[in-house]
Short mmCIF file of C-alpha atoms in Angstrom, two decimals:
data_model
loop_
_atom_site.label_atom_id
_atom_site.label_comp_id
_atom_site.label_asym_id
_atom_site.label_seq_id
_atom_site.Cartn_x
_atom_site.Cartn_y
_atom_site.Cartn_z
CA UNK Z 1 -24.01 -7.65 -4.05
CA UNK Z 2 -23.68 -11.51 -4.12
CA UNK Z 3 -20.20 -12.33 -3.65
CA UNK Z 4 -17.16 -10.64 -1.64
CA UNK Z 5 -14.19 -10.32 -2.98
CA UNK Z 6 -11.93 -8.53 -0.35
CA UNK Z 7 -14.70 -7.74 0.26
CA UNK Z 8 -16.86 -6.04 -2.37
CA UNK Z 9 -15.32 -5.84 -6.26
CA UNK Z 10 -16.62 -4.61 -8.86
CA UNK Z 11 -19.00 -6.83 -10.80
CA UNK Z 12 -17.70 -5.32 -14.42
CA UNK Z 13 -14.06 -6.89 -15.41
CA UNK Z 14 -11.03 -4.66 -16.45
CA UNK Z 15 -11.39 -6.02 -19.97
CA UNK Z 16 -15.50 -5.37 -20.21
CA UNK Z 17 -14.53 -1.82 -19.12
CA UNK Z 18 -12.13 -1.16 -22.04
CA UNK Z 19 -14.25 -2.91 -24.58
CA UNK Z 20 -16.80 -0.88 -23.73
CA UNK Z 21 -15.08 2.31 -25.40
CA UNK Z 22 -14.77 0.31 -28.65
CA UNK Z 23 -17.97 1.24 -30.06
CA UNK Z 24 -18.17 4.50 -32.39
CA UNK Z 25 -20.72 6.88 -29.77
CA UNK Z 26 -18.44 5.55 -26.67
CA UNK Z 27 -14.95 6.75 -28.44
CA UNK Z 28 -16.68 10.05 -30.14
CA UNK Z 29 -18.16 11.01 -26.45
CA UNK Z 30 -14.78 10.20 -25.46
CA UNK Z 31 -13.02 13.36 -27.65
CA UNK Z 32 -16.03 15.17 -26.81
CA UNK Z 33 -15.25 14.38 -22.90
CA UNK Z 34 -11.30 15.39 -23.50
CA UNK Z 35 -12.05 18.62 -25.18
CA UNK Z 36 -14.16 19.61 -22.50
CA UNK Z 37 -11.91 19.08 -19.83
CA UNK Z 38 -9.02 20.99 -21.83
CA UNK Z 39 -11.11 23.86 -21.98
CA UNK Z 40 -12.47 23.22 -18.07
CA UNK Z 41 -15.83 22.99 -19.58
CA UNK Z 42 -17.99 20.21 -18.07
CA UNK Z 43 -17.06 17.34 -19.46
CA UNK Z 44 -19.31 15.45 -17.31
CA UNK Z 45 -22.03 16.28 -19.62
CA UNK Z 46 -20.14 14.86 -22.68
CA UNK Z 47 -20.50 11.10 -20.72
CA UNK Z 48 -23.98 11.38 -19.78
CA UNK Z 49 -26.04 8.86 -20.99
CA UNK Z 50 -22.79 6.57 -21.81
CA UNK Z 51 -23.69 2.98 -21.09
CA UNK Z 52 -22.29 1.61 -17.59
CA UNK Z 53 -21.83 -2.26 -16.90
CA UNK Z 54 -21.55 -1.91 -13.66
CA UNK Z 55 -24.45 0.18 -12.18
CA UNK Z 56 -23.73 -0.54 -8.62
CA UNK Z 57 -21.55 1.95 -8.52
CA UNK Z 58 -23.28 4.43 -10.34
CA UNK Z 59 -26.72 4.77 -8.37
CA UNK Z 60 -25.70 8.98 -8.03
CA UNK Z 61 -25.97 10.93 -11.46
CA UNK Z 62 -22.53 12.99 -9.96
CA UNK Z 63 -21.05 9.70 -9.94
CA UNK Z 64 -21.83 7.76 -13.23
CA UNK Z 65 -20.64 11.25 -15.05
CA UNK Z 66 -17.26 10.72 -13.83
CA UNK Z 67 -16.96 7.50 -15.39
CA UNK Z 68 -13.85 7.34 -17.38
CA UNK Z 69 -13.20 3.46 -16.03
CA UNK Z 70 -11.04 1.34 -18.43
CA UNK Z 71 -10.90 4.72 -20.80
CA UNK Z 72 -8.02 4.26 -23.40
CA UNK Z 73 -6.45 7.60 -22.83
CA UNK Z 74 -2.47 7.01 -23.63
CA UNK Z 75 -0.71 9.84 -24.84
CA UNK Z 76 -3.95 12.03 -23.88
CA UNK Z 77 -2.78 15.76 -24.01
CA UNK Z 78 -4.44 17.03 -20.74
CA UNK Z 79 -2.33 19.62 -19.38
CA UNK Z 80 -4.29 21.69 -16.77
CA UNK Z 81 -7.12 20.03 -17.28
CA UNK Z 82 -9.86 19.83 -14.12
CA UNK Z 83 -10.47 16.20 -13.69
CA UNK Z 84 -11.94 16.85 -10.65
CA UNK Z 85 -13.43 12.92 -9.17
CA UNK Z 86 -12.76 11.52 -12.27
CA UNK Z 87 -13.04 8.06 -11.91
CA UNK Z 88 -10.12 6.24 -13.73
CA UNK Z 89 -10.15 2.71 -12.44
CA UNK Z 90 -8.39 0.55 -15.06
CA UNK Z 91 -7.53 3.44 -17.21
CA UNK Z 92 -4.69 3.42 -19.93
CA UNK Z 93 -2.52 7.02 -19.08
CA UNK Z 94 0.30 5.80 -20.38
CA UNK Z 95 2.59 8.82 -21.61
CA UNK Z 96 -0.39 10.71 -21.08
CA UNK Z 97 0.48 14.55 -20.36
CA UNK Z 98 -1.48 15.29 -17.08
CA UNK Z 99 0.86 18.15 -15.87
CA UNK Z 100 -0.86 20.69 -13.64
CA UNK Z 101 -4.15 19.07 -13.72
CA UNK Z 102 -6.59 19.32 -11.30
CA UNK Z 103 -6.98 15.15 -10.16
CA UNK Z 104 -8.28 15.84 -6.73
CA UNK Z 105 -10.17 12.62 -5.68
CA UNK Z 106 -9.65 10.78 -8.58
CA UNK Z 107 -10.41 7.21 -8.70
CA UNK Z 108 -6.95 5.59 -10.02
CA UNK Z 109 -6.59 2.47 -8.49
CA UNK Z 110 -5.17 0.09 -11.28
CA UNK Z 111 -4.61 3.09 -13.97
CA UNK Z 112 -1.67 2.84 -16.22
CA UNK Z 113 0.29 5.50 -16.08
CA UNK Z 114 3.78 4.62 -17.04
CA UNK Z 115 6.06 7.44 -18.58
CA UNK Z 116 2.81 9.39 -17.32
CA UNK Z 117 3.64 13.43 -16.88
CA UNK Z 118 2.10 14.66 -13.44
CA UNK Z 119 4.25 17.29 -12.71
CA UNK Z 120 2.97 19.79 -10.72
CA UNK Z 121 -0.51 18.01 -10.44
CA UNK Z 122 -3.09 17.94 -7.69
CA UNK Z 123 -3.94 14.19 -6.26
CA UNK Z 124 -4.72 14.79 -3.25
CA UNK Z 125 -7.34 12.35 -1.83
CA UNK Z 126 -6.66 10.50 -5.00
CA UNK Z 127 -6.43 6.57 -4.68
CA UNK Z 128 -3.67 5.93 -6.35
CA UNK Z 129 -3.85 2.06 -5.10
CA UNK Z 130 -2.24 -0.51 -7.63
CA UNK Z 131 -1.66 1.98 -10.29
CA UNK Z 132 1.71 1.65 -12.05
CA UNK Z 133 3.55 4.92 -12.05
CA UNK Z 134 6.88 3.34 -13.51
CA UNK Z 135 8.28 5.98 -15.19
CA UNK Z 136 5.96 8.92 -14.63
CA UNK Z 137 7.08 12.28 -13.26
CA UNK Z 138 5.74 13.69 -10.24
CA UNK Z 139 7.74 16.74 -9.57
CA UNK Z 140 5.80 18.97 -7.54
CA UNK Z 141 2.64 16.86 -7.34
CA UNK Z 142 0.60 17.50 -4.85
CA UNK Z 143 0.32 13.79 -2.89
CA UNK Z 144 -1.61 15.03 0.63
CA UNK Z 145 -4.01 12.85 1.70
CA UNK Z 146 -3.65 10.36 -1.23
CA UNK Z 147 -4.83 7.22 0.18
CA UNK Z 148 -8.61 7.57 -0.54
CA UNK Z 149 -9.86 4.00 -0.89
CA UNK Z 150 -13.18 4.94 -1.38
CA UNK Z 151 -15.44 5.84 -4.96
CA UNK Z 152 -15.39 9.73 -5.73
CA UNK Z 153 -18.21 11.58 -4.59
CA UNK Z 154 -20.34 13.90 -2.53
CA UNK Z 155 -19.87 13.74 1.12
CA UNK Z 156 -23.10 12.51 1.55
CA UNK Z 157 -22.72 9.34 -0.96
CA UNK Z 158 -22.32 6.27 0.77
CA UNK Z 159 -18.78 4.48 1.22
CA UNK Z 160 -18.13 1.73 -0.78
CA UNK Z 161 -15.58 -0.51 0.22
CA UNK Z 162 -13.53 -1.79 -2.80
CA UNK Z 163 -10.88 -4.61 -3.21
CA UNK Z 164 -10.92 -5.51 0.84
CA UNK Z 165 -9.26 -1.49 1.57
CA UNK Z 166 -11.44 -0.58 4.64
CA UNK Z 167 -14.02 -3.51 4.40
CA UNK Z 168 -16.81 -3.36 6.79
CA UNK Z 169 -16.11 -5.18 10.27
CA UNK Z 170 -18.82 -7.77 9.32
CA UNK Z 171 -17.39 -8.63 6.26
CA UNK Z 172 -13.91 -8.55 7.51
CA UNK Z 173 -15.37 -10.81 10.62
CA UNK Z 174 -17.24 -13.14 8.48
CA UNK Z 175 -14.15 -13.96 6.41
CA UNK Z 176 -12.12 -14.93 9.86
CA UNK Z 177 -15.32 -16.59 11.10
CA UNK Z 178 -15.00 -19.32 8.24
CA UNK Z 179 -11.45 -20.42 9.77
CA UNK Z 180 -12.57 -21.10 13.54
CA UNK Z 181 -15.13 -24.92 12.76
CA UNK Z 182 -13.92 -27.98 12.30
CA UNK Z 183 -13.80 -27.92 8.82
CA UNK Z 184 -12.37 -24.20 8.29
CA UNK Z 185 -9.27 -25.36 10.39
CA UNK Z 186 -8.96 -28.84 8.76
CA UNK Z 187 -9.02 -27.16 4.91
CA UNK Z 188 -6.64 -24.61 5.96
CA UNK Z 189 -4.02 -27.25 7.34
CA UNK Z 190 -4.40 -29.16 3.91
CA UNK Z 191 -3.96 -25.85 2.25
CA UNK Z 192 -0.62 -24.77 3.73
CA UNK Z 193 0.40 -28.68 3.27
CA UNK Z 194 -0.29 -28.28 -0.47
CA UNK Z 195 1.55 -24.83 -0.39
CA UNK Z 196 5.03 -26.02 0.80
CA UNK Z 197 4.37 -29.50 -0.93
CA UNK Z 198 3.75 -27.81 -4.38
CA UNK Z 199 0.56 -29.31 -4.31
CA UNK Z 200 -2.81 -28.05 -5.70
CA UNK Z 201 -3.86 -25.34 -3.01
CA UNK Z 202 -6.96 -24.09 -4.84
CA UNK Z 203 -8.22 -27.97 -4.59
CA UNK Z 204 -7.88 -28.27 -1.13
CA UNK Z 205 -9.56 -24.70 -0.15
CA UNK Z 206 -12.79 -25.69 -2.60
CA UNK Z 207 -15.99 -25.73 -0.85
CA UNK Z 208 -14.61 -22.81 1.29
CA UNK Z 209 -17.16 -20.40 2.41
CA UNK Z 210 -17.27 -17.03 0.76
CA UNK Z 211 -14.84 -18.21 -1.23
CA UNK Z 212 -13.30 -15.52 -3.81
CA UNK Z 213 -14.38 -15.63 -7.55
CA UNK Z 214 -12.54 -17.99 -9.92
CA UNK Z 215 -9.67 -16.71 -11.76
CA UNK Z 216 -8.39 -15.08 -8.31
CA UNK Z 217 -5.29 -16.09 -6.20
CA UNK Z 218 -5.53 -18.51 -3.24
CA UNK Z 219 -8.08 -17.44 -0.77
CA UNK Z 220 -6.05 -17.24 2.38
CA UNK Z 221 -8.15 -13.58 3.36
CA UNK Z 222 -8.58 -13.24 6.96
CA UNK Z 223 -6.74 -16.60 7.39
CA UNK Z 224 -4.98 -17.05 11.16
CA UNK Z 225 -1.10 -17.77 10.27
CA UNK Z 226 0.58 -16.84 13.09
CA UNK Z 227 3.45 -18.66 13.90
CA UNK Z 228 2.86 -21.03 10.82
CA UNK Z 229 5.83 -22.73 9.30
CA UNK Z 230 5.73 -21.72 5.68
CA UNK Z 231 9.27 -21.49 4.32
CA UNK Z 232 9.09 -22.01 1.34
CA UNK Z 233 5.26 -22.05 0.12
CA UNK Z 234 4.47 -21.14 -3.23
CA UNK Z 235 1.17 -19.06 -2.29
CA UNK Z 236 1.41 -16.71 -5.90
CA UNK Z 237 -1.51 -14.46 -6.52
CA UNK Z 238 -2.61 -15.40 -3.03
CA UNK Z 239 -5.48 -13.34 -1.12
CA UNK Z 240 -4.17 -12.31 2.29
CA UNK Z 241 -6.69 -9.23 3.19
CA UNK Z 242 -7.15 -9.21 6.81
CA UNK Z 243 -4.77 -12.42 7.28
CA UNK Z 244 -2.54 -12.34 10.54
CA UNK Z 245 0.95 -13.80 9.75
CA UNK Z 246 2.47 -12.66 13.46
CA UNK Z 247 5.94 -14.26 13.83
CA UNK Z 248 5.40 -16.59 10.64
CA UNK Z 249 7.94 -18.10 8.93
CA UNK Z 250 8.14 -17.29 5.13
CA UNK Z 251 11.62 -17.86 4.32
CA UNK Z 252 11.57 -18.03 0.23
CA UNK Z 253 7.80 -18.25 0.26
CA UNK Z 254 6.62 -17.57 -3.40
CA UNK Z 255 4.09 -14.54 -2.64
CA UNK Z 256 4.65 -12.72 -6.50
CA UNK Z 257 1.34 -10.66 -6.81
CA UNK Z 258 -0.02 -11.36 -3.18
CA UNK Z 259 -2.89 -8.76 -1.93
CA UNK Z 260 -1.45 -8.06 1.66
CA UNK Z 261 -4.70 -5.25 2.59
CA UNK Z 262 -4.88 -5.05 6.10
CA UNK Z 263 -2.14 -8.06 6.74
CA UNK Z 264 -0.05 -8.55 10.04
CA UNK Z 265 3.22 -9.46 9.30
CA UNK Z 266 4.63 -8.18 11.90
CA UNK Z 267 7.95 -10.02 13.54
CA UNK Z 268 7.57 -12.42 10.72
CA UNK Z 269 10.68 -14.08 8.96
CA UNK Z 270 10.53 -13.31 5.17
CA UNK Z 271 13.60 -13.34 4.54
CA UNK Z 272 14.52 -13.85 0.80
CA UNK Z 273 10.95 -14.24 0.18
CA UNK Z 274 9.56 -12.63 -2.65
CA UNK Z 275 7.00 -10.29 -2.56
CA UNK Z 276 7.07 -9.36 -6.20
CA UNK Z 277 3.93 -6.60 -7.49
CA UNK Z 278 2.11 -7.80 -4.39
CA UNK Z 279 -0.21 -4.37 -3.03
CA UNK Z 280 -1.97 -3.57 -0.30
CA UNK Z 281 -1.68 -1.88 3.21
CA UNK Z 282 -0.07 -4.10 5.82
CA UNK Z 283 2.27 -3.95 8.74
CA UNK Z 284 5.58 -5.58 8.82
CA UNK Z 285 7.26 -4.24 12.16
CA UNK Z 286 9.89 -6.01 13.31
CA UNK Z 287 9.75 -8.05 10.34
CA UNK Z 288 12.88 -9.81 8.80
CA UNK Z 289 12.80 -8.76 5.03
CA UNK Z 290 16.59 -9.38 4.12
CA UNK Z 291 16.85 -10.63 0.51
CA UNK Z 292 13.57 -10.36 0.43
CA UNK Z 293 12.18 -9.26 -3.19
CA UNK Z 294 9.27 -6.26 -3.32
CA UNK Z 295 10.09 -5.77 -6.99
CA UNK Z 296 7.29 -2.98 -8.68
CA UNK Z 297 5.22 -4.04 -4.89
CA UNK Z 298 2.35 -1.11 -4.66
CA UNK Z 299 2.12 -0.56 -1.24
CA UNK Z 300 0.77 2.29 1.11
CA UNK Z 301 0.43 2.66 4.76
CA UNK Z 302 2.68 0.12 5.31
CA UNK Z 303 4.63 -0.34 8.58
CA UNK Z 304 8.40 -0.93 8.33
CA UNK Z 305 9.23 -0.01 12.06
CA UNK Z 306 12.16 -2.29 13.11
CA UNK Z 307 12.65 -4.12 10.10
CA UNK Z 308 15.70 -5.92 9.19
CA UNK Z 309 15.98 -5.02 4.96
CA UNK Z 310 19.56 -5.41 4.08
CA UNK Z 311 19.90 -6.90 0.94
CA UNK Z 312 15.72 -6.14 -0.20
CA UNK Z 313 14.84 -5.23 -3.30
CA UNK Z 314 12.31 -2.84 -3.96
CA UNK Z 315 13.44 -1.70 -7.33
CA UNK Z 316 10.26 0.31 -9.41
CA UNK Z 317 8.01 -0.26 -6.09
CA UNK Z 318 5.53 2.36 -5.15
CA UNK Z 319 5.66 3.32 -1.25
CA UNK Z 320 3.03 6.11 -0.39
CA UNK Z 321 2.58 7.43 3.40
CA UNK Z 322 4.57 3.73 4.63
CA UNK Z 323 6.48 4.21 7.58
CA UNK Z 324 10.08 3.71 6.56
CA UNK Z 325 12.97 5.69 7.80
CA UNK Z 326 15.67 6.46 5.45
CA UNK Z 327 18.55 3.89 7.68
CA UNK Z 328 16.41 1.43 6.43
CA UNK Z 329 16.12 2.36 3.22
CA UNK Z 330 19.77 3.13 2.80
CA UNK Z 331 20.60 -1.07 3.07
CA UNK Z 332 18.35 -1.84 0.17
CA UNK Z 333 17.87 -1.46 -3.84
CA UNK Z 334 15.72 1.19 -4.00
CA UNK Z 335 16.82 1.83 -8.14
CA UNK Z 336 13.13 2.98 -10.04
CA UNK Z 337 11.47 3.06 -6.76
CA UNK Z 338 8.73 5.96 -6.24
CA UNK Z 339 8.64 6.62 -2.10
CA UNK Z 340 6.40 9.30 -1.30
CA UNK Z 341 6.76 11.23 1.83
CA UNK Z 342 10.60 9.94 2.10
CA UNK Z 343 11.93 8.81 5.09
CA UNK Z 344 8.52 8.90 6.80
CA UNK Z 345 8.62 8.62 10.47
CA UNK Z 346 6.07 7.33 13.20
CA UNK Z 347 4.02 9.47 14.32
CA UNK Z 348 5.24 10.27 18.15
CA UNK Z 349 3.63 8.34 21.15
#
């Protein structure tokens, strides 16, 4: 694999995934593949031989069956049905009728499924990372253990590491490594100039090692901000996987759409920042988050301990397994939100 992306994306786009179910065999395999799994035939079989365009994660015959990636599946009747591993990455669900199915494992990071019905369904060990469940019912789901960040597959298939959720310590390393020369801290002091100046931040960090694909967000990953004065950036769409922000200031910082995987925020000022459909895992004890906006935010194993929320608004944001007591919760606007366990505590000493 030739670049890292958080560390290791996949080399097939969201948009060459769907297109891929536009040709005639691809959409008639597709029926095939839902009338199987209606029936809890193997619908495996019906995708075999399906073209992939993105091999790399398909080097196991068990896994490249599964592939359902980008499938346009809204309003899919599939009530009951075992989906078993499926892998749904960039899937449309929307309004699709998935009650009582069986999705253990299931590969859903980035699936639609708005208005979605998943009542009484199985995900556990599902990754459920970045999906949009606005609107979809989850009465009596089955959530345990959903925080698999990792491809469906046999226990023997090796991990892969997707989006920077669990990256390798040599990856993560490398990407911190690239801060500590000369030039690594001199482009990251123009960078963080150009953020609260409202200057060109993408300009300055050019020339960055292992720098993220175009198209992407500001590549702050793994980026040593503690303490940092940034009230005030405008850092949208920025990369922070792995990035330590201890005891930074990010007073109305501009972080709509930020990846946060594996970020230390902790006992940083955010208040009225906005934090707007950012996702990831990161910890933000003792954090100051009043005002601060986490508006449709996907976030899981997150750490609220000792935060300061009055005033923050997390309407229509998706909380799995974070650590947030319900006193906290209680001072914000939680309206839409999905919070799954509620009022999760830390687990004792």
């Amino acid at each position: 694999m030739s670049e890292l992306h958080g560390v290791f994306a996949p080399c097939a786009s969201a948009e060459q995934l769907r297109e891929r179910w536009l040709d005639p065999t691809a959409r008639d395999r597709l029926a095939a593949t839902l009338r199987a799994a209606r029936r809890g035939g193997r619908w495996q079989d019906e995708l075999s031989g399906l073209p992939h365009l993105d091999e790399v994660f398909h080097e196991d015959d068990a896994l490249s069956g599964r592939d359902l990636r980008g499938a346009p599946l809204d309003g899919a009747p599939l009530a009951g049905a075992d989906l078993r591993g499926a892998d749904f990455f960039h899937a449309s669900l929307h309004a699709a009728d998935l009650s009582g199915a069986d999705l253990r494992t299931a590969q859903l990071e980035g699936a639609d499924l708005r208005d979605a019905d998943l009542s009484g369904a199985d995900l556990s060990e599902a990754n459920l990372l970045a999906a949009d469940l606005d609107g979809a019912n989850l009465t009596g789901a089955v959530l345990d253990g959903a925080l698999r960040s990792t491809r469906p597959g046999t226990a023997d298939h090796a991990a892969v590491a997707r989006h920077g959720f669990d990256f390798p310590p040599a990856a993560r390393e490398a990407l911190r490594a690239r801060w500590l020369t000369t030039d690594g801290r001199r482009t990251l002091d123009a960078a963080l100039d150009a953020a609260r100046t409202g200057g060109d931040v993408a300009e300055e960090l050019a020339g960055l090692d292992l720098l993220a694909p175009d198209g992407d967000g500001p590549d702050l990953r793994g980026a040593p901000l503690d303490g940092r004065d940034l009230a005030g950036a405008r850092l949208r769409g920025v990369l922070l996987d792995g990035a330590s922000a201890v005891g930074a200031v990010l007073t109305e910082a501009d972080l709509t759409g930020a990846h946060v995987l594996d970020a230390d925020f902790s006992r940083a000022d955010l208040r009225g920042a906005d934090l707007s459909r950012s996702w990831g895992r990161a910890s933000f004890a003792q954090a100051r988050l009043e005002g601060t906006r986490l508006c449709a935010a996907q976030l899981q194993g997150c750490d609220f301990r000792g935060v300061a929320m009055a005033g923050a608004d997390l309407r229509a944001a998706t909380l799995l397994y974070c650590v947030l007591p319900d006193e906290q919760l209680a001072v914000a606007d939680t309206e839409g939100a999905f919070i799954s366990p509620h009022g999760m505590q830390p687990p004792p000493p």
